[in-house]
Amino acid sequence: LFLNYIFINSYQNKMNKFKYILLLSTFFIFINLLAFAYIYSQTKINMYSNEFTSFKKRFSKNETKEIFPHPFFGYNNTNNKIIENDLKNREPLFNHVPENIKSSDIKILILGGSVATHLSHNHSEDTFKVDDINYDKFDIFQKALNQKFKTDRFKVINAAIPGGKQPQQLFKFNYLLLNGYTFDIVLNLDGINELALSIAENIPIKNNIIYPRQFSRQIKAFNTNISCTINSNKSIHDKSIFPIKELYNLFIIYSCHKKIYGIENQIDEDFYNLSKFKDEGFNVKLAKVVNLWKRSSNMISDLSKNYNFKYIHVLQPNQYFKDSKLLTKKEKEISNFTKYSNPISKYYEKFNIDEVQAKYKFDSRYIFKSNNENLYRDYCCHLNNRGMYLLSHNIIEKFEEVFIPYIR
């Protein structure tokens, strides 16, 4: 009887433990299902897909402050470079400067946003060869120019501003001229930032269209401690199979983003009141965006003419512009950012390169119309190295008459 009692009691204890384990397991599964449902409802993306990884990467941030306010063209980057042996100004104003610039070299200044910076230094790892020249992420436009004209005298100096938009290019150009810099050719590659950032990022937070991208939030970020980015970036690259852990990761990422920039589309009332933002009808705002783009280009053209520089204006391509490329499966998967796709697909056609006064101008929006290669590498607008080479090649072929006189 005693042994029988012990056996029964032991069995009941095991059954009780099993019930507790089953209850905890059920609760854990339930919590994870709720977390999965919440993540999907907030992002509209399955957390086990590549899209979700791409979504998180959008919140990746530098762990040290690299952007700081500049009094004349919005903001500058601490990683920018100087032109060696140039005593005009030791301020780092160029995101890429070629080595060994000589007085006999043909100096080409690049203006624009992030796509323009990639003419000199891209963030893609693909490599390829054209004839006997190897191409990677460095100096794509410069290599293509020198290869085309069988010289080494073309030197491309890049002053484009990542995330910049007109009139930042105009003011940056003015600033360079005020500091005594001279060039032979000025190439401005733009269009997407002028439209998408004005419509999708400035107007919703009541920042004037003419201001740099989300300037009120940039000011907040300039003056905020960003130490949270270390844990935030770890959470971005951490991929758990458990939805509850991914929900926690999103909480860390979003909390840091909110601390630095504030809530998405939150209006800074003080900035709004001081800057006297005028809330006009959408068509009026759109017309202002287009006219600002045109006037900025025209002023760069006038300045270039006054200084005897040749000025080239190129309207850049984008995957969201209708029928502009045979998008691959991979490109379609990453082209899912409605914040940019909506204004670009609806209104980019309003930008007409024939309406700017530049003598040398090129609408490159359809250069990939019959191309079925993987060229676009992210949800925004950025190309891989092959794409940047094809863009460079098209620009060089279009303006051969501009470049040839310099090498005779």
PDB file of C-alpha atoms in Angstrom, residues 110-337:
ATOM      1  CA  ILE A 110      29.430  66.542 -59.453  1.00  0.00           C
ATOM      2  CA  LEU A 111      26.299  67.965 -57.803  1.00  0.00           C
ATOM      3  CA  GLY A 112      23.121  66.170 -56.749  1.00  0.00           C
ATOM      4  CA  GLY A 113      21.926  63.704 -54.113  1.00  0.00           C
ATOM      5  CA  SER A 114      23.031  60.207 -53.103  1.00  0.00           C
ATOM      6  CA  VAL A 115      22.783  58.730 -56.622  1.00  0.00           C
ATOM      7  CA  ALA A 116      25.169  61.456 -57.776  1.00  0.00           C
ATOM      8  CA  THR A 117      27.632  60.570 -54.994  1.00  0.00           C
ATOM      9  CA  HIS A 118      27.679  57.002 -56.335  1.00  0.00           C
ATOM     10  CA  LEU A 119      29.226  58.192 -59.588  1.00  0.00           C
ATOM     11  CA  SER A 120      32.404  58.348 -57.496  1.00  0.00           C
ATOM     12  CA  HIS A 121      31.840  55.949 -54.582  1.00  0.00           C
ATOM     13  CA  ASN A 122      28.975  53.478 -54.650  1.00  0.00           C
ATOM     14  CA  HIS A 123      27.853  51.104 -51.887  1.00  0.00           C
ATOM     15  CA  SER A 124      27.613  47.973 -53.988  1.00  0.00           C
ATOM     16  CA  GLU A 125      30.037  45.056 -54.239  1.00  0.00           C
ATOM     17  CA  ASP A 126      29.460  43.833 -57.817  1.00  0.00           C
ATOM     18  CA  THR A 127      32.455  43.926 -60.148  1.00  0.00           C
ATOM     19  CA  PHE A 128      32.770  43.601 -63.916  1.00  0.00           C
ATOM     20  CA  LYS A 129      35.103  44.362 -66.791  1.00  0.00           C
ATOM     21  CA  VAL A 130      34.612  46.574 -69.847  1.00  0.00           C
ATOM     22  CA  ASP A 131      37.278  45.712 -72.415  1.00  0.00           C
ATOM     23  CA  ASP A 132      40.431  45.684 -70.270  1.00  0.00           C
ATOM     24  CA  ILE A 133      39.176  47.989 -67.483  1.00  0.00           C
ATOM     25  CA  ASN A 134      37.993  46.569 -64.153  1.00  0.00           C
ATOM     26  CA  TYR A 135      35.039  48.316 -62.538  1.00  0.00           C
ATOM     27  CA  ASP A 136      34.028  48.228 -58.887  1.00  0.00           C
ATOM     28  CA  LYS A 137      32.387  50.770 -56.576  1.00  0.00           C
ATOM     29  CA  PHE A 138      35.108  53.426 -56.938  1.00  0.00           C
ATOM     30  CA  ASP A 139      35.412  56.180 -59.563  1.00  0.00           C
ATOM     31  CA  ILE A 140      32.912  54.690 -62.020  1.00  0.00           C
ATOM     32  CA  PHE A 141      32.222  57.922 -63.922  1.00  0.00           C
ATOM     33  CA  GLN A 142      35.887  58.961 -63.960  1.00  0.00           C
ATOM     34  CA  LYS A 143      37.026  55.537 -65.220  1.00  0.00           C
ATOM     35  CA  ALA A 144      34.354  55.488 -67.924  1.00  0.00           C
ATOM     36  CA  LEU A 145      35.335  58.995 -69.095  1.00  0.00           C
ATOM     37  CA  ASN A 146      39.043  58.243 -69.267  1.00  0.00           C
ATOM     38  CA  GLN A 147      38.387  54.902 -70.945  1.00  0.00           C
ATOM     39  CA  LYS A 148      36.177  56.500 -73.595  1.00  0.00           C
ATOM     40  CA  PHE A 149      38.697  59.200 -74.494  1.00  0.00           C
ATOM     41  CA  LYS A 150      41.859  57.146 -73.856  1.00  0.00           C
ATOM     42  CA  THR A 151      43.314  59.565 -71.322  1.00  0.00           C
ATOM     43  CA  ASP A 152      43.901  59.929 -67.584  1.00  0.00           C
ATOM     44  CA  ARG A 153      43.272  63.665 -67.414  1.00  0.00           C
ATOM     45  CA  PHE A 154      39.607  63.662 -66.402  1.00  0.00           C
ATOM     46  CA  LYS A 155      39.338  64.069 -62.621  1.00  0.00           C
ATOM     47  CA  VAL A 156      35.888  63.849 -61.044  1.00  0.00           C
ATOM     48  CA  ILE A 157      35.461  65.840 -57.803  1.00  0.00           C
ATOM     49  CA  ASN A 158      32.225  64.926 -56.058  1.00  0.00           C
ATOM     50  CA  ALA A 159      30.358  67.510 -53.968  1.00  0.00           C
ATOM     51  CA  ALA A 160      26.927  65.853 -54.101  1.00  0.00           C
ATOM     52  CA  ILE A 161      24.971  65.718 -50.828  1.00  0.00           C
ATOM     53  CA  PRO A 162      23.407  62.388 -49.778  1.00  0.00           C
ATOM     54  CA  GLY A 163      19.748  63.108 -49.109  1.00  0.00           C
ATOM     55  CA  GLY A 164      20.195  66.578 -50.562  1.00  0.00           C
ATOM     56  CA  LYS A 165      17.804  68.332 -52.903  1.00  0.00           C
ATOM     57  CA  GLN A 166      17.565  71.649 -54.664  1.00  0.00           C
ATOM     58  CA  PRO A 167      18.396  74.359 -53.823  1.00  0.00           C
ATOM     59  CA  GLN A 168      21.153  72.664 -51.752  1.00  0.00           C
ATOM     60  CA  GLN A 169      23.126  71.935 -54.936  1.00  0.00           C
ATOM     61  CA  LEU A 170      22.829  75.587 -55.932  1.00  0.00           C
ATOM     62  CA  PHE A 171      23.955  76.852 -52.519  1.00  0.00           C
ATOM     63  CA  LYS A 172      26.786  74.303 -52.325  1.00  0.00           C
ATOM     64  CA  PHE A 173      27.991  75.427 -55.758  1.00  0.00           C
ATOM     65  CA  ASN A 174      27.805  79.074 -54.671  1.00  0.00           C
ATOM     66  CA  TYR A 175      29.787  78.261 -51.538  1.00  0.00           C
ATOM     67  CA  LEU A 176      32.514  76.523 -53.538  1.00  0.00           C
ATOM     68  CA  LEU A 177      32.765  79.531 -55.867  1.00  0.00           C
ATOM     69  CA  LEU A 178      32.940  81.938 -52.917  1.00  0.00           C
ATOM     70  CA  ASN A 179      35.876  79.920 -51.606  1.00  0.00           C
ATOM     71  CA  GLY A 180      37.706  80.251 -54.912  1.00  0.00           C
ATOM     72  CA  TYR A 181      37.279  76.753 -56.361  1.00  0.00           C
ATOM     73  CA  THR A 182      37.265  76.453 -60.147  1.00  0.00           C
ATOM     74  CA  PHE A 183      36.199  73.639 -62.446  1.00  0.00           C
ATOM     75  CA  ASP A 184      35.959  72.907 -66.143  1.00  0.00           C
ATOM     76  CA  ILE A 185      32.638  71.074 -66.214  1.00  0.00           C
ATOM     77  CA  VAL A 186      29.743  70.949 -63.722  1.00  0.00           C
ATOM     78  CA  LEU A 187      27.428  67.918 -63.810  1.00  0.00           C
ATOM     79  CA  ASN A 188      24.164  68.051 -61.845  1.00  0.00           C
ATOM     80  CA  LEU A 189      22.299  64.728 -61.544  1.00  0.00           C
ATOM     81  CA  ASP A 190      18.953  65.157 -59.778  1.00  0.00           C
ATOM     82  CA  GLY A 191      15.168  64.917 -59.895  1.00  0.00           C
ATOM     83  CA  ILE A 192      14.071  62.179 -57.491  1.00  0.00           C
ATOM     84  CA  ASN A 193      14.956  63.909 -54.215  1.00  0.00           C
ATOM     85  CA  GLU A 194      13.470  67.170 -55.397  1.00  0.00           C
ATOM     86  CA  LEU A 195      10.115  65.464 -55.896  1.00  0.00           C
ATOM     87  CA  ALA A 196       9.935  62.588 -53.396  1.00  0.00           C
ATOM     88  CA  LEU A 197      11.536  64.307 -50.404  1.00  0.00           C
ATOM     89  CA  SER A 198       9.513  67.490 -50.851  1.00  0.00           C
ATOM     90  CA  ILE A 199       6.177  65.686 -51.257  1.00  0.00           C
ATOM     91  CA  ALA A 200       6.652  62.724 -48.911  1.00  0.00           C
ATOM     92  CA  GLU A 201       8.880  64.161 -46.185  1.00  0.00           C
ATOM     93  CA  ASN A 202       8.750  67.968 -45.993  1.00  0.00           C
ATOM     94  CA  ILE A 203       5.104  68.739 -46.632  1.00  0.00           C
ATOM     95  CA  PRO A 204       3.651  66.190 -44.113  1.00  0.00           C
ATOM     96  CA  ILE A 205       5.610  67.782 -41.234  1.00  0.00           C
ATOM     97  CA  LYS A 206       4.953  71.314 -42.490  1.00  0.00           C
ATOM     98  CA  ASN A 207       8.524  72.104 -43.496  1.00  0.00           C
ATOM     99  CA  ASN A 208       8.747  74.547 -46.358  1.00  0.00           C
ATOM    100  CA  ILE A 209       9.478  72.887 -49.710  1.00  0.00           C
ATOM    101  CA  ILE A 210      12.613  74.966 -50.204  1.00  0.00           C
ATOM    102  CA  TYR A 211      14.135  73.682 -46.933  1.00  0.00           C
ATOM    103  CA  PRO A 212      16.500  70.685 -46.801  1.00  0.00           C
ATOM    104  CA  ARG A 213      14.930  67.285 -46.244  1.00  0.00           C
ATOM    105  CA  GLN A 214      12.863  67.209 -43.001  1.00  0.00           C
ATOM    106  CA  PHE A 215      14.899  70.106 -41.679  1.00  0.00           C
ATOM    107  CA  SER A 216      13.009  70.447 -38.369  1.00  0.00           C
ATOM    108  CA  ARG A 217      13.781  66.789 -37.585  1.00  0.00           C
ATOM    109  CA  GLN A 218      17.390  67.224 -38.715  1.00  0.00           C
ATOM    110  CA  ILE A 219      17.790  70.073 -36.227  1.00  0.00           C
ATOM    111  CA  LYS A 220      16.433  67.849 -33.454  1.00  0.00           C
ATOM    112  CA  ALA A 221      18.830  65.055 -34.452  1.00  0.00           C
ATOM    113  CA  PHE A 222      21.813  67.449 -34.467  1.00  0.00           C
ATOM    114  CA  ASN A 223      21.196  68.155 -30.782  1.00  0.00           C
ATOM    115  CA  THR A 224      20.234  64.682 -29.533  1.00  0.00           C
ATOM    116  CA  ASN A 225      22.361  62.043 -27.828  1.00  0.00           C
ATOM    117  CA  ILE A 226      22.541  59.120 -30.278  1.00  0.00           C
ATOM    118  CA  SER A 227      24.119  56.440 -28.064  1.00  0.00           C
ATOM    119  CA  CYS A 228      20.948  54.335 -28.494  1.00  0.00           C
ATOM    120  CA  THR A 229      21.990  53.606 -32.100  1.00  0.00           C
ATOM    121  CA  ILE A 230      24.414  50.896 -30.907  1.00  0.00           C
ATOM    122  CA  ASN A 231      21.632  48.674 -29.544  1.00  0.00           C
ATOM    123  CA  SER A 232      19.281  49.724 -32.321  1.00  0.00           C
ATOM    124  CA  ASN A 233      21.686  48.583 -35.041  1.00  0.00           C
ATOM    125  CA  LYS A 234      22.216  45.273 -33.205  1.00  0.00           C
ATOM    126  CA  SER A 235      18.449  44.752 -33.173  1.00  0.00           C
ATOM    127  CA  ILE A 236      18.283  45.532 -36.897  1.00  0.00           C
ATOM    128  CA  HIS A 237      20.710  42.723 -37.706  1.00  0.00           C
ATOM    129  CA  ASP A 238      19.293  40.287 -35.130  1.00  0.00           C
ATOM    130  CA  LYS A 239      16.766  37.946 -36.734  1.00  0.00           C
ATOM    131  CA  SER A 240      14.890  35.686 -34.327  1.00  0.00           C
ATOM    132  CA  ILE A 241      12.507  32.859 -35.164  1.00  0.00           C
ATOM    133  CA  PHE A 242      10.308  34.001 -32.279  1.00  0.00           C
ATOM    134  CA  PRO A 243       7.868  36.854 -33.101  1.00  0.00           C
ATOM    135  CA  ILE A 244       7.962  38.106 -29.497  1.00  0.00           C
ATOM    136  CA  LYS A 245      11.731  38.644 -29.801  1.00  0.00           C
ATOM    137  CA  GLU A 246      11.266  40.410 -33.153  1.00  0.00           C
ATOM    138  CA  LEU A 247       8.608  42.610 -31.566  1.00  0.00           C
ATOM    139  CA  TYR A 248      11.097  43.528 -28.848  1.00  0.00           C
ATOM    140  CA  ASN A 249      13.711  44.281 -31.547  1.00  0.00           C
ATOM    141  CA  LEU A 250      11.248  46.582 -33.290  1.00  0.00           C
ATOM    142  CA  PHE A 251      10.547  48.315 -29.990  1.00  0.00           C
ATOM    143  CA  ILE A 252      14.301  49.009 -29.524  1.00  0.00           C
ATOM    144  CA  ILE A 253      14.653  50.219 -33.129  1.00  0.00           C
ATOM    145  CA  TYR A 254      11.578  52.428 -33.055  1.00  0.00           C
ATOM    146  CA  SER A 255      12.353  53.887 -29.615  1.00  0.00           C
ATOM    147  CA  CYS A 256      15.795  54.984 -30.774  1.00  0.00           C
ATOM    148  CA  HIS A 257      14.434  56.408 -34.029  1.00  0.00           C
ATOM    149  CA  LYS A 258      11.775  58.312 -32.095  1.00  0.00           C
ATOM    150  CA  LYS A 259      14.350  59.662 -29.618  1.00  0.00           C
ATOM    151  CA  ILE A 260      16.576  61.030 -32.388  1.00  0.00           C
ATOM    152  CA  TYR A 261      14.032  62.214 -34.961  1.00  0.00           C
ATOM    153  CA  GLY A 262      10.712  62.311 -33.127  1.00  0.00           C
ATOM    154  CA  ILE A 263       7.511  60.568 -34.206  1.00  0.00           C
ATOM    155  CA  GLU A 264       7.106  60.044 -37.953  1.00  0.00           C
ATOM    156  CA  ASN A 265       5.245  62.992 -39.513  1.00  0.00           C
ATOM    157  CA  GLN A 266       5.090  64.762 -36.139  1.00  0.00           C
ATOM    158  CA  ILE A 267       4.897  68.519 -36.599  1.00  0.00           C
ATOM    159  CA  ASP A 268       7.289  70.667 -34.590  1.00  0.00           C
ATOM    160  CA  GLU A 269       4.886  73.448 -33.656  1.00  0.00           C
ATOM    161  CA  ASP A 270       7.625  75.950 -32.718  1.00  0.00           C
ATOM    162  CA  PHE A 271       9.451  75.397 -36.011  1.00  0.00           C
ATOM    163  CA  TYR A 272       6.170  75.498 -37.927  1.00  0.00           C
ATOM    164  CA  ASN A 273       5.105  78.791 -36.333  1.00  0.00           C
ATOM    165  CA  LEU A 274       8.512  80.436 -36.746  1.00  0.00           C
ATOM    166  CA  SER A 275       8.960  79.369 -40.375  1.00  0.00           C
ATOM    167  CA  LYS A 276       5.436  80.509 -41.341  1.00  0.00           C
ATOM    168  CA  PHE A 277       4.634  77.391 -43.368  1.00  0.00           C
ATOM    169  CA  LYS A 278       1.704  78.124 -45.664  1.00  0.00           C
ATOM    170  CA  ASP A 279      -0.604  75.142 -46.143  1.00  0.00           C
ATOM    171  CA  GLU A 280      -1.748  75.525 -49.755  1.00  0.00           C
ATOM    172  CA  GLY A 281      -3.551  73.138 -52.096  1.00  0.00           C
ATOM    173  CA  PHE A 282      -1.584  70.125 -53.346  1.00  0.00           C
ATOM    174  CA  ASN A 283      -1.428  71.308 -56.975  1.00  0.00           C
ATOM    175  CA  VAL A 284       0.039  74.621 -55.818  1.00  0.00           C
ATOM    176  CA  LYS A 285       2.666  72.776 -53.756  1.00  0.00           C
ATOM    177  CA  LEU A 286       3.520  70.467 -56.666  1.00  0.00           C
ATOM    178  CA  ALA A 287       3.966  73.440 -58.999  1.00  0.00           C
ATOM    179  CA  LYS A 288       6.325  75.007 -56.436  1.00  0.00           C
ATOM    180  CA  VAL A 289       8.381  71.790 -56.282  1.00  0.00           C
ATOM    181  CA  VAL A 290       8.781  71.701 -60.063  1.00  0.00           C
ATOM    182  CA  ASN A 291       9.513  75.429 -60.376  1.00  0.00           C
ATOM    183  CA  LEU A 292      12.091  75.312 -57.571  1.00  0.00           C
ATOM    184  CA  TRP A 293      13.888  72.492 -59.413  1.00  0.00           C
ATOM    185  CA  LYS A 294      13.903  74.502 -62.655  1.00  0.00           C
ATOM    186  CA  ARG A 295      14.976  77.816 -61.119  1.00  0.00           C
ATOM    187  CA  SER A 296      17.789  76.175 -59.152  1.00  0.00           C
ATOM    188  CA  SER A 297      19.154  74.552 -62.303  1.00  0.00           C
ATOM    189  CA  ASN A 298      18.866  77.803 -64.230  1.00  0.00           C
ATOM    190  CA  MET A 299      20.853  79.656 -61.565  1.00  0.00           C
ATOM    191  CA  ILE A 300      23.585  76.983 -61.626  1.00  0.00           C
ATOM    192  CA  SER A 301      23.608  77.404 -65.412  1.00  0.00           C
ATOM    193  CA  ASP A 302      23.991  81.193 -65.111  1.00  0.00           C
ATOM    194  CA  LEU A 303      26.795  80.901 -62.561  1.00  0.00           C
ATOM    195  CA  SER A 304      28.604  78.327 -64.692  1.00  0.00           C
ATOM    196  CA  LYS A 305      28.369  80.573 -67.708  1.00  0.00           C
ATOM    197  CA  ASN A 306      29.739  83.526 -65.733  1.00  0.00           C
ATOM    198  CA  TYR A 307      32.744  81.444 -64.664  1.00  0.00           C
ATOM    199  CA  ASN A 308      33.195  79.853 -68.100  1.00  0.00           C
ATOM    200  CA  PHE A 309      32.334  76.336 -66.877  1.00  0.00           C
ATOM    201  CA  LYS A 310      30.359  73.942 -69.063  1.00  0.00           C
ATOM    202  CA  TYR A 311      27.137  72.908 -67.264  1.00  0.00           C
ATOM    203  CA  ILE A 312      25.384  69.548 -67.794  1.00  0.00           C
ATOM    204  CA  HIS A 313      22.013  68.785 -66.199  1.00  0.00           C
ATOM    205  CA  VAL A 314      20.826  65.155 -66.098  1.00  0.00           C
ATOM    206  CA  LEU A 315      17.388  64.041 -64.906  1.00  0.00           C
ATOM    207  CA  GLN A 316      17.964  60.719 -63.155  1.00  0.00           C
ATOM    208  CA  PRO A 317      16.182  57.378 -63.714  1.00  0.00           C
ATOM    209  CA  ASN A 318      14.082  55.583 -61.098  1.00  0.00           C
ATOM    210  CA  GLN A 319      12.400  52.176 -60.841  1.00  0.00           C
ATOM    211  CA  TYR A 320       9.025  53.649 -59.873  1.00  0.00           C
ATOM    212  CA  PHE A 321       8.742  55.717 -63.063  1.00  0.00           C
ATOM    213  CA  LYS A 322       6.253  53.879 -65.273  1.00  0.00           C
ATOM    214  CA  ASP A 323       7.632  51.748 -68.136  1.00  0.00           C
ATOM    215  CA  SER A 324      11.175  52.978 -67.522  1.00  0.00           C
ATOM    216  CA  LYS A 325      12.675  49.512 -66.991  1.00  0.00           C
ATOM    217  CA  LEU A 326      11.977  45.807 -67.402  1.00  0.00           C
ATOM    218  CA  LEU A 327      12.115  45.132 -63.677  1.00  0.00           C
ATOM    219  CA  THR A 328      13.501  41.777 -62.608  1.00  0.00           C
ATOM    220  CA  LYS A 329      11.884  39.615 -59.945  1.00  0.00           C
ATOM    221  CA  LYS A 330      14.501  40.778 -57.438  1.00  0.00           C
ATOM    222  CA  GLU A 331      13.946  44.443 -58.316  1.00  0.00           C
ATOM    223  CA  LYS A 332      10.178  44.054 -57.954  1.00  0.00           C
ATOM    224  CA  GLU A 333      10.613  42.484 -54.514  1.00  0.00           C
ATOM    225  CA  ILE A 334      12.613  45.430 -53.184  1.00  0.00           C
ATOM    226  CA  SER A 335      10.587  48.160 -54.924  1.00  0.00           C
ATOM    227  CA  ASN A 336       7.923  48.283 -52.227  1.00  0.00           C
ATOM    228  CA  PHE A 337       8.283  51.694 -50.592  1.00  0.00           C
TER     229      PHE A 337
END
